[in-house]
Short mmCIF file of C-alpha atoms in Angstrom, two decimals:
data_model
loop_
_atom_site.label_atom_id
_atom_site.label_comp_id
_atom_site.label_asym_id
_atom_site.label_seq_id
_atom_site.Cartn_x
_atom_site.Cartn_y
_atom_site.Cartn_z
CA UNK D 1 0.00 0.00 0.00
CA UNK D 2 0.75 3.71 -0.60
CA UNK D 3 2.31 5.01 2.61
CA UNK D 4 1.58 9.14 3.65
CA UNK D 5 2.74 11.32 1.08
CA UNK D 6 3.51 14.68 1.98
CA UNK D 7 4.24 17.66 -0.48
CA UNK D 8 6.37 19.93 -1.29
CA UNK D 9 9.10 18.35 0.68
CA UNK D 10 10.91 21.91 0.96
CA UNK D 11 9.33 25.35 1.13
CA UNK D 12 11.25 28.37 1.12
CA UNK D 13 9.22 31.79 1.44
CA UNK D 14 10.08 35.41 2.58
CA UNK D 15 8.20 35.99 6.16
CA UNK D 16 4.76 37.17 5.65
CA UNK D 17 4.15 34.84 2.85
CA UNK D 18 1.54 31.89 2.66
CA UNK D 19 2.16 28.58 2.60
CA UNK D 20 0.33 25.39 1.96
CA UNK D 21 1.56 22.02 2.88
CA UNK D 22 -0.42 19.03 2.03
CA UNK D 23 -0.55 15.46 3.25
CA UNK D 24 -2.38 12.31 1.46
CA UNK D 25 -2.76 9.42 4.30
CA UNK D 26 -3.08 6.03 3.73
CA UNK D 27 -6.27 4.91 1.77
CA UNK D 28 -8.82 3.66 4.32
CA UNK D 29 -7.09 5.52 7.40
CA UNK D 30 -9.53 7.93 9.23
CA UNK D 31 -7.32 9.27 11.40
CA UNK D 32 -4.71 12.10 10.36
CA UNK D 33 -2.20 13.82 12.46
CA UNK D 34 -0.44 16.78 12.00
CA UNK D 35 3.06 17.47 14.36
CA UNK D 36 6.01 19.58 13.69
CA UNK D 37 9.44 19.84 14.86
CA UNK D 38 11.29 22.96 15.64
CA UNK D 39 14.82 23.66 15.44
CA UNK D 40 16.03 20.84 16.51
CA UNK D 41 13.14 20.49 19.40
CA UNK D 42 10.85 17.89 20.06
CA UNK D 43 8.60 16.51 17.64
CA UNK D 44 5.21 18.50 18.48
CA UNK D 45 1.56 17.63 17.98
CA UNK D 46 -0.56 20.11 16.46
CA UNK D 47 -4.13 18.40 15.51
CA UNK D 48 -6.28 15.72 14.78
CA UNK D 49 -8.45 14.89 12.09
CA UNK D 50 -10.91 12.13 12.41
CA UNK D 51 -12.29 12.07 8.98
CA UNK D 52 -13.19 15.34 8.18
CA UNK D 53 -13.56 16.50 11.76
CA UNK D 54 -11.21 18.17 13.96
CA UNK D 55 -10.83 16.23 17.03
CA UNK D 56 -8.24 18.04 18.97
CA UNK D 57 -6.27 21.11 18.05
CA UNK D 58 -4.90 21.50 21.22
CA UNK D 59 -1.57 21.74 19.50
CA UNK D 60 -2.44 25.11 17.17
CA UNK D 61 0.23 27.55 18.20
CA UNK D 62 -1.84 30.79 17.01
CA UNK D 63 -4.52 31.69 14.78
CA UNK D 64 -1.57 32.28 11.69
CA UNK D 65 -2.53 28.45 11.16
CA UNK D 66 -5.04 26.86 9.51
CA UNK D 67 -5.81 23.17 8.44
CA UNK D 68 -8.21 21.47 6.57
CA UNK D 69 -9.40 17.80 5.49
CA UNK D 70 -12.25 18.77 3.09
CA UNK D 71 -14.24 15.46 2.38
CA UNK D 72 -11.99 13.16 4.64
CA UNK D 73 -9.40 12.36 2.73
CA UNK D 74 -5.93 14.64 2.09
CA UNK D 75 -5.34 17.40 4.51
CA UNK D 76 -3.62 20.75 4.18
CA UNK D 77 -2.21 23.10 7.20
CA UNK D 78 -1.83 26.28 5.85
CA UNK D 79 -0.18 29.22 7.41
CA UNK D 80 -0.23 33.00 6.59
CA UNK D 81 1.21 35.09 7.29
CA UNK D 82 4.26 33.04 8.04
CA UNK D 83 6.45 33.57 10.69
CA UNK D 84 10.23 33.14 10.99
CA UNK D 85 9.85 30.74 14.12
CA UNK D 86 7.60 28.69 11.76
CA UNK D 87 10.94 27.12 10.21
CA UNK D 88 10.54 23.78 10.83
CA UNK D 89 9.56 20.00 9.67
CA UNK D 90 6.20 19.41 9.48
CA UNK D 91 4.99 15.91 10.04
CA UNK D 92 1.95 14.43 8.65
CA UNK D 93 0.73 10.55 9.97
CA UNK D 94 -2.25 8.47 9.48
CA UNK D 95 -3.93 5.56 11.53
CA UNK D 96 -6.80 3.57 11.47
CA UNK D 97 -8.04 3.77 14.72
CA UNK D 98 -7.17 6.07 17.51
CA UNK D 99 -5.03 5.75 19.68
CA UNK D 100 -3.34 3.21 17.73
CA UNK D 101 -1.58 0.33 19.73
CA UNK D 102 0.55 -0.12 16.88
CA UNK D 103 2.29 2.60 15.77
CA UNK D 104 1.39 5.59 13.32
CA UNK D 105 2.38 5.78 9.67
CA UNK D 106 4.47 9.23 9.30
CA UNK D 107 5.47 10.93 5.65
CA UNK D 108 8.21 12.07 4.75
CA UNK D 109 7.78 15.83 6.43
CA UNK D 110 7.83 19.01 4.57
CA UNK D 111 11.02 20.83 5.41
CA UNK D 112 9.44 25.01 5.49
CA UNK D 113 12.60 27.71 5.79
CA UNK D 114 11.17 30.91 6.27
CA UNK D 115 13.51 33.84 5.75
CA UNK C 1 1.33 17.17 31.00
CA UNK C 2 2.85 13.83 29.76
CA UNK C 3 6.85 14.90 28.57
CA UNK C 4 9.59 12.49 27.31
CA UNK C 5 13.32 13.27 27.77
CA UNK C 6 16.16 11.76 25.68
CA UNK C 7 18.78 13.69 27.66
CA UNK C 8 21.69 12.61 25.04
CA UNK C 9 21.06 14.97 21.86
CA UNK C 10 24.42 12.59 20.13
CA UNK C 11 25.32 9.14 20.83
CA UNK C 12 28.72 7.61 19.08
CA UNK C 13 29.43 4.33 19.09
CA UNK C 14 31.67 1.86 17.18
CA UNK C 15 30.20 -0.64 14.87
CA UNK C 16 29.93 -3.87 16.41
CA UNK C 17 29.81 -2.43 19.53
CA UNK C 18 26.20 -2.46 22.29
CA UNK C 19 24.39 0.66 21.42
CA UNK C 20 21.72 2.71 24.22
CA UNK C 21 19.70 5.18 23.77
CA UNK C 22 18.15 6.65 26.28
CA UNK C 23 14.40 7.90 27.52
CA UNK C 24 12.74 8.79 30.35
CA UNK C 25 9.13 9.66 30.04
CA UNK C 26 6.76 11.20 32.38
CA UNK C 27 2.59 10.25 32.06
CA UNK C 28 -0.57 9.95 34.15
CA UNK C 29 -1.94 6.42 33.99
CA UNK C 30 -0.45 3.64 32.15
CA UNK C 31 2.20 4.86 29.48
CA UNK C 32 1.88 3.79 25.77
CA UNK C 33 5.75 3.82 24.68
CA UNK C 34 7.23 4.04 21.97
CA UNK C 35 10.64 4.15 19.53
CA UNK C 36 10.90 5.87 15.98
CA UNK C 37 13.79 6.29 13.70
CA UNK C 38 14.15 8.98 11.04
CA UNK C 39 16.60 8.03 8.18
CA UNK C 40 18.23 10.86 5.97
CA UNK C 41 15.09 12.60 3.71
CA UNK C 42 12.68 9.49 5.26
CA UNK C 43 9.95 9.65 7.21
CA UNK C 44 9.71 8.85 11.15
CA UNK C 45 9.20 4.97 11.04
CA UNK C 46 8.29 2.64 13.77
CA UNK C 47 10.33 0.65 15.62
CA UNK C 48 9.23 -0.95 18.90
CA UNK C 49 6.59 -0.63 21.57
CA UNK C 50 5.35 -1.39 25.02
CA UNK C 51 1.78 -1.68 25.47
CA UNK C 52 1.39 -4.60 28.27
CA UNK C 53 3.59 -7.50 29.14
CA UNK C 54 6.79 -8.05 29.49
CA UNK C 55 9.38 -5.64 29.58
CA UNK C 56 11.54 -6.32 27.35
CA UNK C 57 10.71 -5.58 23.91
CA UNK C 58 11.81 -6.28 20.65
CA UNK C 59 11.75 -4.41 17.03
CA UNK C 60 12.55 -3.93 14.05
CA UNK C 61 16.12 -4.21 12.79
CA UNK C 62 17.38 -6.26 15.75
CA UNK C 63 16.69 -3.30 18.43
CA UNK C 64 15.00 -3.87 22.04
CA UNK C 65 13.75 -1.59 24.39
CA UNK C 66 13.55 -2.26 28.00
CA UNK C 67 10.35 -0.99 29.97
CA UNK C 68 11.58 0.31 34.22
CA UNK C 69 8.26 1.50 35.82
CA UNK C 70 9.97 2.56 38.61
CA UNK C 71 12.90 4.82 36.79
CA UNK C 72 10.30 5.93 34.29
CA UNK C 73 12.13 5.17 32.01
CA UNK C 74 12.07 2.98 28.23
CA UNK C 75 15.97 2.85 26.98
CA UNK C 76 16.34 1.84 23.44
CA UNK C 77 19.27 -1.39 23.10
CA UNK C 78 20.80 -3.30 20.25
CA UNK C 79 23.71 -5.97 21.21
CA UNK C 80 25.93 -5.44 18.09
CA UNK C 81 25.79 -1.73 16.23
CA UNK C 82 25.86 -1.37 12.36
CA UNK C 83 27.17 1.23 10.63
CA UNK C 84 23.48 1.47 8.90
CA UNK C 85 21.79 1.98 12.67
CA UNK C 86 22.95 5.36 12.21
CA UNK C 87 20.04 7.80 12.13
CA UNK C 88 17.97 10.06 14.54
CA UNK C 89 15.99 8.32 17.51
CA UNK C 90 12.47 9.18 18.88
CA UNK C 91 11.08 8.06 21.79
CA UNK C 92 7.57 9.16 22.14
CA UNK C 93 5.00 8.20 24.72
CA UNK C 94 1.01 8.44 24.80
CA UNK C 95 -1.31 8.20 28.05
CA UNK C 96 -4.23 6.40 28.86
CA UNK C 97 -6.57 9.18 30.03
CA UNK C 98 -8.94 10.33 27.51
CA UNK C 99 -8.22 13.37 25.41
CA UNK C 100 -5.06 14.90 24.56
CA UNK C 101 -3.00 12.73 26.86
CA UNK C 102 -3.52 10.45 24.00
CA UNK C 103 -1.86 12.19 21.41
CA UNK C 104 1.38 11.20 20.74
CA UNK C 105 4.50 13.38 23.03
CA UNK C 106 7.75 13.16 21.62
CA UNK C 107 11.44 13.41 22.68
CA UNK C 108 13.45 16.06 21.38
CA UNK C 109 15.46 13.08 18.97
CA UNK C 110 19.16 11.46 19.62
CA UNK C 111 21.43 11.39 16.06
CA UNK C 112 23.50 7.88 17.09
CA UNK C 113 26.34 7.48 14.85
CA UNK C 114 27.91 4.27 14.39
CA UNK C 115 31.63 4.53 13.44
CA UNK C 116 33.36 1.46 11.32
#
């Protein structure tokens, strides 16, 4: 099976820009997780999709982002305008139940440099 | 707030060598644990975990983890290093409570390097 796709896997914009990262889970997986990691930090969650619901966004750092999962299946996590402390990885992942005993399946992460 | 702490941000070892990294976690209720490893332009991928049972666990790739209740802690082991082991190291741990405690919390990653 496919695994997560995410896309672009760089972004490089000028600070107040938009940006749109997108993440395609795993056919069939309701579930869909977005984290990031920061400088070098911890990997950090930042919401939860269950289909096309969010479940928990306890993770949002400020209103600057925005994500979407229009007709449960890929998601995008916009953010505008960007920030320079928004450099980071972004992580997408994808289960089929929640919380999964077994693991989640993570993409590749979109690498965002904002300068 | 559940945290995890891998308190070595670079381990080195030599190949053939025992490899540890290490993790100490912090949860309320039973703690979901678990290892990831990030290769070069990969994704995180899963390794091991401890759900129930016993306390020893083993992965992917040869590695075991060993569960300590009482030093909070879920070290990450492999008997003989390779050269190809090296990568960056997650440890990441979920609660049992309902709501966000069962989101996933990660450590802030270990890059091992394994020296031939």
């Amino acid at each position: 099976e496919a695994g997560v796709t995410q896309f672009p896997s760089h972004s490089v914009i000028e600070k107040g820009q938009t940006v749109t990262l997108r993440c395609d889970p795993i056919s069939g997986h309701d579930n869909l997780y977005w984290y990031r990691r920061v400088m070098g930090k911890e990997i950090k969650f930042l919401l939860h999709f269950v289909k096309e619901s969010k479940q928990d966004e306890s993770g949002m750092p400020n209103n600057r982002f925005l994500a979407e999962r229009t007709g449960g299946t890929y998601s995008t996590l916009k953010v505008q305008p960007a920030e320079l402390e928004d450099s980071g990885v972004y992580f997408c992942a994808s289960s089929q139940v929640h919380p999964s005993n077994y693991g989640y399946t993570f993409g590749s992460g979109t690498r965002l440099t904002v300068v | 707030a559940q945290s995890v702490a891998q308190p070595e941000d670079q381990v080195n070892v030599a190949e053939g060598n025992p490899l540890t990294v290490k993790c100490t976690y912090s949860v309320s209720g039973n703690p979901y644990l678990f290892w990831y490893v990030q290769y070069p332009n990969r994704g995180l991928q899963f390794l091991l975990k401890y759900i129930t049972g016993d306390n020893l666990v083993k992965g992917s790739y040869g590695f075991e983890a060993e569960f300590n209740k009482s030093q909070t802690s879920f070290h990450l082991k492999k008997p003989s290093a390779l050269v190809s082991d090296s990568a960056l190291y997650f440890c990441a741990v979920r609660g049992s409570i309902s709501g966000s405690a069962r989101q996933l919390t990660f450590g802030s990653g270990t890059q091992l390097t394994v020296l031939p």
